[in-house]
Amino acid sequence: MRVSLSGKLFTVSLISFWYASNIGVLLLNKYLLSNYGFKYPIFLTLCHMMACSMLSYIAIAWMKMVPLQTVRSRVQFVKISSLGLIFCLSVVGGNISLRYLPVSFNQAIGATTPFFTAVFAYVMTLKREGWLTYMALVPVVTGVMIASGGEPSFHLFGFIMCVSATAARALKTVLQGVLLSSEAEKLNSMNLLMYMAPVAVAFLLPASIIMEEDVLGITIQLAREDSTIVWLLLFNSTLAYFVNLTNFLVTKHTSALTLQVLGNAKGAVAVVISILIFRNPVSVTGMLGYSLTVIGVILYSEAKKRNKRERDT
């Protein structure tokens, strides 16, 4: 009984930490990029990826949290690099969107990930789901359309970047299944992050230098005036790594399906907290649209679970 209770307490603590890191990094990104006035989303993403590179190496190579998996061929490295680029674009797009959109609307758009995943899975692998699964995607998309029409802080460029980031996130998930499908090439998410993050850094460093003129000089100047920015960036970047670490650990100690359900609830929690903190205006139409999207995602998850049971029997 004690073992069972301690195991449950550990799982609950893990889920709580996963929620805190996910929502924390989202709100801190919004604060830095919008309220604080640090308008450099590419550089912010670069900091995230540098932290992910270093901390994932420490966790795997030094702390032995999971066995070290090696890259076995040049072809596998190219595949991982492709995933790294798409991962990088999804994070940059999400951070750029936070400059223009409130967290609540950002999360509403992000909830459409299952729609893009289903589309890419069909286009790239010709994998078909049951008709109920596709029907469940209708309220997902309809909800975002309603939320967009009722969003007081709607910004077209921010909307496009957020949709692009959501699509890139879904594309990475599908491509990961296609490119690393053989047993010899499969990597767990922690090892994959360790190899993808340096690739992302290689892409982001020149992009930040070219597109965000003198960002390093401006950051140093800000740090001289007020060291708070240094601690904010360090904490934010570390939190970004813990999002990936806790994501892996929650999946390991529960299941991928549980993670999906918890993720749906997390989005709703993030919306409520962001509205309370940033006090961004929301409309009844916008909240109804977001609620419809969440209901659609839940129905989609249930339909997929039902299809899986039918295939297994």
mmCIF file of C-alpha atoms in Angstrom:
data_model
loop_
_atom_site.group_PDB
_atom_site.id
_atom_site.type_symbol
_atom_site.label_atom_id
_atom_site.label_comp_id
_atom_site.label_asym_id
_atom_site.label_seq_id
_atom_site.Cartn_x
_atom_site.Cartn_y
_atom_site.Cartn_z
ATOM 1 C CA MET A 1 0.000 0.000 0.000
ATOM 2 C CA ARG A 2 2.845 2.407 0.863
ATOM 3 C CA VAL A 3 4.611 1.633 -2.405
ATOM 4 C CA SER A 4 1.380 2.202 -4.331
ATOM 5 C CA LEU A 5 0.700 5.476 -2.509
ATOM 6 C CA SER A 6 4.260 6.740 -2.995
ATOM 7 C CA GLY A 7 4.051 5.788 -6.679
ATOM 8 C CA LYS A 8 0.815 7.756 -7.076
ATOM 9 C CA LEU A 9 2.297 10.750 -5.245
ATOM 10 C CA PHE A 10 5.332 10.629 -7.546
ATOM 11 C CA THR A 11 3.117 10.552 -10.651
ATOM 12 C CA VAL A 12 0.954 13.429 -9.377
ATOM 13 C CA SER A 13 4.098 15.444 -8.531
ATOM 14 C CA LEU A 14 5.515 14.720 -11.978
ATOM 15 C CA ILE A 15 2.319 15.831 -13.716
ATOM 16 C CA SER A 16 2.204 18.984 -11.555
ATOM 17 C CA PHE A 17 5.799 19.817 -12.503
ATOM 18 C CA TRP A 18 4.989 19.150 -16.165
ATOM 19 C CA TYR A 19 2.025 21.540 -15.942
ATOM 20 C CA ALA A 20 4.088 24.170 -14.125
ATOM 21 C CA SER A 21 6.978 24.051 -16.632
ATOM 22 C CA ASN A 22 4.669 24.058 -19.684
ATOM 23 C CA ILE A 23 2.464 26.903 -18.514
ATOM 24 C CA GLY A 24 5.420 28.725 -16.932
ATOM 25 C CA VAL A 25 7.509 28.850 -20.115
ATOM 26 C CA LEU A 26 4.466 29.910 -22.147
ATOM 27 C CA LEU A 27 3.622 32.796 -19.802
ATOM 28 C CA LEU A 28 7.256 33.833 -19.423
ATOM 29 C CA ASN A 29 7.711 33.854 -23.217
ATOM 30 C CA LYS A 30 4.658 36.103 -23.480
ATOM 31 C CA TYR A 31 5.958 38.379 -20.730
ATOM 32 C CA LEU A 32 9.426 38.709 -22.286
ATOM 33 C CA LEU A 33 8.287 39.174 -25.890
ATOM 34 C CA SER A 34 5.293 41.395 -25.252
ATOM 35 C CA ASN A 35 5.128 42.994 -21.797
ATOM 36 C CA TYR A 36 8.859 43.263 -21.011
ATOM 37 C CA GLY A 37 9.608 44.460 -24.542
ATOM 38 C CA PHE A 38 12.345 41.936 -25.431
ATOM 39 C CA LYS A 39 11.243 41.708 -29.077
ATOM 40 C CA TYR A 40 13.680 39.040 -30.251
ATOM 41 C CA PRO A 41 11.825 35.704 -30.638
ATOM 42 C CA ILE A 42 14.589 34.052 -32.708
ATOM 43 C CA PHE A 43 17.258 34.890 -30.114
ATOM 44 C CA LEU A 44 14.915 33.692 -27.344
ATOM 45 C CA THR A 45 14.472 30.381 -29.175
ATOM 46 C CA LEU A 46 18.265 30.206 -29.634
ATOM 47 C CA CYS A 47 18.659 30.473 -25.831
ATOM 48 C CA HIS A 48 16.100 27.681 -25.409
ATOM 49 C CA MET A 49 17.912 25.383 -27.846
ATOM 50 C CA MET A 50 21.323 26.060 -26.285
ATOM 51 C CA ALA A 51 19.906 25.114 -22.873
ATOM 52 C CA CYS A 52 18.317 21.981 -24.351
ATOM 53 C CA SER A 53 21.662 21.009 -25.942
ATOM 54 C CA MET A 54 23.660 21.341 -22.729
ATOM 55 C CA LEU A 55 21.115 20.046 -20.226
ATOM 56 C CA SER A 56 20.055 17.035 -22.315
ATOM 57 C CA TYR A 57 23.728 16.036 -22.675
ATOM 58 C CA ILE A 58 24.217 16.365 -18.892
ATOM 59 C CA ALA A 59 21.049 14.341 -18.202
ATOM 60 C CA ILE A 60 22.006 11.519 -20.597
ATOM 61 C CA ALA A 61 25.815 11.365 -20.653
ATOM 62 C CA TRP A 62 26.533 12.351 -17.025
ATOM 63 C CA MET A 63 23.422 11.590 -14.975
ATOM 64 C CA LYS A 64 22.504 8.467 -17.032
ATOM 65 C CA MET A 65 18.765 9.242 -16.879
ATOM 66 C CA VAL A 66 18.298 7.199 -20.048
ATOM 67 C CA PRO A 67 20.788 5.075 -22.034
ATOM 68 C CA LEU A 68 22.820 7.016 -24.594
ATOM 69 C CA GLN A 69 21.712 6.195 -28.145
ATOM 70 C CA THR A 70 24.203 6.920 -30.915
ATOM 71 C CA VAL A 71 23.657 8.171 -34.460
ATOM 72 C CA ARG A 72 24.571 5.165 -36.587
ATOM 73 C CA SER A 73 24.831 6.606 -40.091
ATOM 74 C CA ARG A 74 25.062 9.783 -42.133
ATOM 75 C CA VAL A 75 21.555 9.124 -43.456
ATOM 76 C CA GLN A 76 20.176 8.968 -39.912
ATOM 77 C CA PHE A 77 21.982 12.226 -39.093
ATOM 78 C CA VAL A 78 20.361 13.917 -42.125
ATOM 79 C CA LYS A 79 16.946 12.672 -40.971
ATOM 80 C CA ILE A 80 17.526 13.993 -37.438
ATOM 81 C CA SER A 81 18.758 17.318 -38.871
ATOM 82 C CA SER A 82 15.556 17.629 -40.938
ATOM 83 C CA LEU A 83 13.487 17.049 -37.808
ATOM 84 C CA GLY A 84 15.674 19.565 -35.955
ATOM 85 C CA LEU A 85 14.961 22.240 -38.564
ATOM 86 C CA ILE A 86 11.187 21.656 -38.440
ATOM 87 C CA PHE A 87 11.279 21.587 -34.615
ATOM 88 C CA CYS A 88 13.203 24.858 -34.690
ATOM 89 C CA LEU A 89 10.662 26.492 -37.048
ATOM 90 C CA SER A 90 7.734 25.377 -34.855
ATOM 91 C CA VAL A 91 9.274 26.911 -31.706
ATOM 92 C CA VAL A 92 10.280 30.157 -33.478
ATOM 93 C CA GLY A 93 6.817 30.472 -35.037
ATOM 94 C CA GLY A 94 5.163 29.946 -31.665
ATOM 95 C CA ASN A 95 7.391 32.536 -29.994
ATOM 96 C CA ILE A 96 6.817 35.091 -32.776
ATOM 97 C CA SER A 97 3.050 34.613 -32.470
ATOM 98 C CA LEU A 98 3.230 35.402 -28.740
ATOM 99 C CA ARG A 99 4.454 38.895 -29.602
ATOM 100 C CA TYR A 100 1.136 39.611 -31.313
ATOM 101 C CA LEU A 101 -1.463 37.269 -29.831
ATOM 102 C CA PRO A 102 -2.710 36.697 -26.277
ATOM 103 C CA VAL A 103 -1.859 33.314 -24.740
ATOM 104 C CA SER A 104 -5.546 32.325 -24.721
ATOM 105 C CA PHE A 105 -5.870 32.663 -28.512
ATOM 106 C CA ASN A 106 -2.426 31.102 -29.040
ATOM 107 C CA GLN A 107 -3.587 28.021 -27.121
ATOM 108 C CA ALA A 108 -6.859 27.854 -29.066
ATOM 109 C CA ILE A 109 -4.914 27.658 -32.344
ATOM 110 C CA GLY A 110 -2.403 25.221 -30.848
ATOM 111 C CA ALA A 111 -5.283 22.867 -29.979
ATOM 112 C CA THR A 112 -5.761 22.212 -33.727
ATOM 113 C CA THR A 113 -2.547 20.111 -33.810
ATOM 114 C CA PRO A 114 -4.576 16.849 -34.230
ATOM 115 C CA PHE A 115 -6.142 18.275 -37.412
ATOM 116 C CA PHE A 116 -2.750 18.954 -39.013
ATOM 117 C CA THR A 117 -1.395 15.623 -37.767
ATOM 118 C CA ALA A 118 -4.281 13.771 -39.434
ATOM 119 C CA VAL A 119 -3.785 15.701 -42.701
ATOM 120 C CA PHE A 120 -0.012 15.118 -42.844
ATOM 121 C CA ALA A 121 -0.414 11.449 -41.848
ATOM 122 C CA TYR A 122 -2.845 10.940 -44.726
ATOM 123 C CA VAL A 123 -0.785 12.865 -47.305
ATOM 124 C CA MET A 124 2.591 11.348 -46.376
ATOM 125 C CA THR A 125 1.703 7.806 -45.321
ATOM 126 C CA LEU A 126 -1.810 7.375 -46.784
ATOM 127 C CA LYS A 127 -2.846 6.337 -43.280
ATOM 128 C CA ARG A 128 -6.619 6.558 -42.984
ATOM 129 C CA GLU A 129 -8.587 6.886 -39.802
ATOM 130 C CA GLY A 130 -12.215 5.932 -39.230
ATOM 131 C CA TRP A 131 -14.929 8.370 -40.349
ATOM 132 C CA LEU A 132 -15.756 9.194 -36.705
ATOM 133 C CA THR A 133 -12.171 10.363 -36.188
ATOM 134 C CA TYR A 134 -12.373 12.752 -39.127
ATOM 135 C CA MET A 135 -15.829 13.951 -38.046
ATOM 136 C CA ALA A 136 -14.362 14.849 -34.635
ATOM 137 C CA LEU A 137 -11.954 17.230 -36.390
ATOM 138 C CA VAL A 138 -14.852 19.373 -37.650
ATOM 139 C CA PRO A 139 -15.511 21.051 -34.246
ATOM 140 C CA VAL A 140 -11.719 21.435 -33.776
ATOM 141 C CA VAL A 141 -11.423 23.631 -36.875
ATOM 142 C CA THR A 142 -14.858 25.258 -36.492
ATOM 143 C CA GLY A 143 -14.007 26.272 -32.927
ATOM 144 C CA VAL A 144 -10.849 28.107 -34.013
ATOM 145 C CA MET A 145 -12.768 29.858 -36.812
ATOM 146 C CA ILE A 146 -15.356 31.055 -34.270
ATOM 147 C CA ALA A 147 -12.619 32.040 -31.782
ATOM 148 C CA SER A 148 -10.810 33.998 -34.524
ATOM 149 C CA GLY A 149 -13.959 35.952 -35.384
ATOM 150 C CA GLY A 150 -14.590 36.783 -31.739
ATOM 151 C CA GLU A 151 -10.983 37.555 -30.720
ATOM 152 C CA PRO A 152 -10.638 41.250 -29.704
ATOM 153 C CA SER A 153 -6.815 41.091 -30.046
ATOM 154 C CA PHE A 154 -6.751 39.323 -33.415
ATOM 155 C CA HIS A 155 -3.561 40.004 -35.407
ATOM 156 C CA LEU A 156 -3.245 38.502 -38.903
ATOM 157 C CA PHE A 157 0.554 38.036 -38.918
ATOM 158 C CA GLY A 158 0.498 36.555 -35.403
ATOM 159 C CA PHE A 159 -2.327 34.241 -36.474
ATOM 160 C CA ILE A 160 -0.390 33.049 -39.555
ATOM 161 C CA MET A 161 2.751 32.412 -37.472
ATOM 162 C CA CYS A 162 0.791 30.482 -34.841
ATOM 163 C CA VAL A 163 -0.950 28.313 -37.453
ATOM 164 C CA SER A 164 2.436 27.712 -39.150
ATOM 165 C CA ALA A 165 3.991 26.714 -35.808
ATOM 166 C CA THR A 166 1.109 24.329 -35.089
ATOM 167 C CA ALA A 167 1.407 22.772 -38.563
ATOM 168 C CA ALA A 168 5.193 22.426 -38.175
ATOM 169 C CA ARG A 169 4.724 20.698 -34.799
ATOM 170 C CA ALA A 170 2.331 18.198 -36.393
ATOM 171 C CA LEU A 171 4.648 17.694 -39.397
ATOM 172 C CA LYS A 172 7.558 16.903 -37.078
ATOM 173 C CA THR A 173 5.475 14.264 -35.270
ATOM 174 C CA VAL A 174 4.479 12.536 -38.531
ATOM 175 C CA LEU A 175 7.965 12.832 -40.064
ATOM 176 C CA GLN A 176 9.515 11.406 -36.913
ATOM 177 C CA GLY A 177 7.386 8.290 -37.362
ATOM 178 C CA VAL A 178 8.291 8.034 -41.055
ATOM 179 C CA LEU A 179 12.008 8.883 -40.957
ATOM 180 C CA LEU A 180 12.918 7.008 -37.782
ATOM 181 C CA SER A 181 10.606 4.037 -38.334
ATOM 182 C CA SER A 182 13.145 1.207 -38.249
ATOM 183 C CA GLU A 183 14.131 -0.289 -34.885
ATOM 184 C CA ALA A 184 17.806 0.532 -35.548
ATOM 185 C CA GLU A 185 17.031 4.231 -36.047
ATOM 186 C CA LYS A 186 14.435 4.813 -33.323
ATOM 187 C CA LEU A 187 15.483 7.275 -30.621
ATOM 188 C CA ASN A 188 13.644 8.095 -27.413
ATOM 189 C CA SER A 189 12.553 11.730 -27.110
ATOM 190 C CA MET A 190 15.419 12.717 -24.763
ATOM 191 C CA ASN A 191 18.119 11.402 -27.116
ATOM 192 C CA LEU A 192 16.326 12.903 -30.106
ATOM 193 C CA LEU A 193 16.248 16.307 -28.375
ATOM 194 C CA MET A 194 19.975 16.020 -27.563
ATOM 195 C CA TYR A 195 20.746 15.625 -31.274
ATOM 196 C CA MET A 196 18.090 18.017 -32.629
ATOM 197 C CA ALA A 197 18.865 20.972 -30.351
ATOM 198 C CA PRO A 198 22.441 21.611 -31.655
ATOM 199 C CA VAL A 199 21.082 21.447 -35.226
ATOM 200 C CA ALA A 200 18.489 24.066 -34.263
ATOM 201 C CA VAL A 201 21.257 26.226 -32.746
ATOM 202 C CA ALA A 202 23.214 26.004 -36.031
ATOM 203 C CA PHE A 203 20.167 27.323 -37.919
ATOM 204 C CA LEU A 204 19.114 29.923 -35.342
ATOM 205 C CA LEU A 205 22.472 31.580 -34.705
ATOM 206 C CA PRO A 206 22.944 33.051 -38.224
ATOM 207 C CA ALA A 207 19.189 33.731 -38.497
ATOM 208 C CA SER A 208 19.235 35.776 -35.278
ATOM 209 C CA ILE A 209 22.385 37.692 -36.324
ATOM 210 C CA ILE A 210 20.945 38.544 -39.753
ATOM 211 C CA MET A 211 17.279 39.140 -38.872
ATOM 212 C CA GLU A 212 17.591 40.621 -35.365
ATOM 213 C CA GLU A 213 20.249 43.264 -35.865
ATOM 214 C CA ASP A 214 22.733 43.654 -32.979
ATOM 215 C CA VAL A 215 20.552 41.519 -30.679
ATOM 216 C CA LEU A 216 23.573 40.378 -28.640
ATOM 217 C CA GLY A 217 24.780 43.963 -28.134
ATOM 218 C CA ILE A 218 21.289 45.094 -27.144
ATOM 219 C CA THR A 219 20.953 42.186 -24.678
ATOM 220 C CA ILE A 220 24.333 42.986 -23.108
ATOM 221 C CA GLN A 221 23.338 46.649 -22.807
ATOM 222 C CA LEU A 222 20.034 45.648 -21.169
ATOM 223 C CA ALA A 223 21.944 43.391 -18.759
ATOM 224 C CA ARG A 224 24.255 46.258 -17.786
ATOM 225 C CA GLU A 225 21.276 48.471 -17.027
ATOM 226 C CA ASP A 226 19.320 45.749 -15.223
ATOM 227 C CA SER A 227 20.606 42.205 -14.582
ATOM 228 C CA THR A 228 17.003 40.946 -14.348
ATOM 229 C CA ILE A 229 17.005 40.158 -18.082
ATOM 230 C CA VAL A 230 19.910 37.704 -17.605
ATOM 231 C CA TRP A 231 18.076 35.770 -14.884
ATOM 232 C CA LEU A 232 14.831 35.839 -16.862
ATOM 233 C CA LEU A 233 16.558 34.396 -19.950
ATOM 234 C CA LEU A 234 18.418 31.755 -17.909
ATOM 235 C CA PHE A 235 15.291 30.696 -16.030
ATOM 236 C CA ASN A 236 13.173 30.747 -19.191
ATOM 237 C CA SER A 237 15.708 28.635 -21.138
ATOM 238 C CA THR A 238 16.056 26.098 -18.308
ATOM 239 C CA LEU A 239 12.280 25.870 -18.063
ATOM 240 C CA ALA A 240 12.112 25.209 -21.820
ATOM 241 C CA TYR A 241 14.317 22.144 -21.316
ATOM 242 C CA PHE A 242 12.238 20.908 -18.393
ATOM 243 C CA VAL A 243 9.134 21.058 -20.627
ATOM 244 C CA ASN A 244 10.757 18.382 -22.812
ATOM 245 C CA LEU A 245 12.159 16.403 -19.861
ATOM 246 C CA THR A 246 8.855 16.248 -17.951
ATOM 247 C CA ASN A 247 7.001 15.467 -21.194
ATOM 248 C CA PHE A 248 9.210 12.378 -21.569
ATOM 249 C CA LEU A 249 8.884 11.367 -17.907
ATOM 250 C CA VAL A 250 5.086 11.772 -17.800
ATOM 251 C CA THR A 251 4.768 9.620 -20.953
ATOM 252 C CA LYS A 252 7.084 7.018 -19.416
ATOM 253 C CA HIS A 253 5.205 6.822 -16.107
ATOM 254 C CA THR A 254 1.677 7.073 -17.558
ATOM 255 C CA SER A 255 0.986 6.672 -21.286
ATOM 256 C CA ALA A 256 0.914 8.674 -24.512
ATOM 257 C CA LEU A 257 -2.894 8.750 -24.356
ATOM 258 C CA THR A 258 -2.873 10.061 -20.781
ATOM 259 C CA LEU A 259 -0.404 12.730 -21.884
ATOM 260 C CA GLN A 260 -2.788 13.766 -24.667
ATOM 261 C CA VAL A 261 -5.729 14.059 -22.257
ATOM 262 C CA LEU A 262 -3.636 15.983 -19.720
ATOM 263 C CA GLY A 263 -2.406 18.219 -22.543
ATOM 264 C CA ASN A 264 -5.985 19.186 -23.435
ATOM 265 C CA ALA A 265 -6.657 20.158 -19.813
ATOM 266 C CA LYS A 266 -3.311 22.014 -19.647
ATOM 267 C CA GLY A 267 -4.348 24.257 -22.516
ATOM 268 C CA ALA A 268 -7.536 25.252 -20.689
ATOM 269 C CA VAL A 269 -5.598 25.918 -17.456
ATOM 270 C CA ALA A 270 -3.052 28.035 -19.379
ATOM 271 C CA VAL A 271 -5.873 30.097 -20.892
ATOM 272 C CA VAL A 272 -7.454 30.855 -17.510
ATOM 273 C CA ILE A 273 -4.125 31.714 -15.834
ATOM 274 C CA SER A 274 -2.996 33.940 -18.735
ATOM 275 C CA ILE A 275 -6.270 35.888 -18.688
ATOM 276 C CA LEU A 276 -5.915 36.411 -14.920
ATOM 277 C CA ILE A 277 -2.268 37.554 -15.219
ATOM 278 C CA PHE A 278 -2.245 39.584 -18.452
ATOM 279 C CA ARG A 279 -5.913 40.614 -18.287
ATOM 280 C CA ASN A 280 -6.226 40.464 -22.065
ATOM 281 C CA PRO A 281 -9.779 41.130 -23.268
ATOM 282 C CA VAL A 282 -11.812 38.038 -24.149
ATOM 283 C CA SER A 283 -15.215 37.729 -25.725
ATOM 284 C CA VAL A 284 -17.973 35.204 -25.090
ATOM 285 C CA THR A 285 -17.708 34.197 -28.773
ATOM 286 C CA GLY A 286 -13.979 33.604 -28.440
ATOM 287 C CA MET A 287 -14.384 31.440 -25.330
ATOM 288 C CA LEU A 288 -17.199 29.459 -26.955
ATOM 289 C CA GLY A 289 -14.982 28.864 -29.972
ATOM 290 C CA TYR A 290 -12.084 27.697 -27.809
ATOM 291 C CA SER A 291 -14.407 25.435 -25.784
ATOM 292 C CA LEU A 292 -15.710 23.872 -29.017
ATOM 293 C CA THR A 293 -12.127 23.215 -30.141
ATOM 294 C CA VAL A 294 -11.246 21.492 -26.843
ATOM 295 C CA ILE A 295 -14.418 19.352 -27.063
ATOM 296 C CA GLY A 296 -13.422 18.414 -30.630
ATOM 297 C CA VAL A 297 -9.927 17.388 -29.495
ATOM 298 C CA ILE A 298 -11.421 15.224 -26.715
ATOM 299 C CA LEU A 299 -13.809 13.567 -29.213
ATOM 300 C CA TYR A 300 -10.884 13.026 -31.604
ATOM 301 C CA SER A 301 -8.855 11.321 -28.851
ATOM 302 C CA GLU A 302 -11.799 9.077 -27.962
ATOM 303 C CA ALA A 303 -12.434 8.193 -31.623
ATOM 304 C CA LYS A 304 -8.773 7.268 -32.127
ATOM 305 C CA LYS A 305 -8.826 5.147 -28.973
ATOM 306 C CA ARG A 306 -11.955 3.359 -30.234
ATOM 307 C CA ASN A 307 -10.384 2.713 -33.647
ATOM 308 C CA LYS A 308 -7.293 1.262 -31.971
ATOM 309 C CA ARG A 309 -9.408 -1.090 -29.868
ATOM 310 C CA GLU A 310 -11.295 -2.261 -32.982
ATOM 311 C CA ARG A 311 -8.029 -2.929 -34.868
ATOM 312 C CA ASP A 312 -6.585 -4.867 -31.923
ATOM 313 C CA THR A 313 -9.645 -7.144 -31.604
#
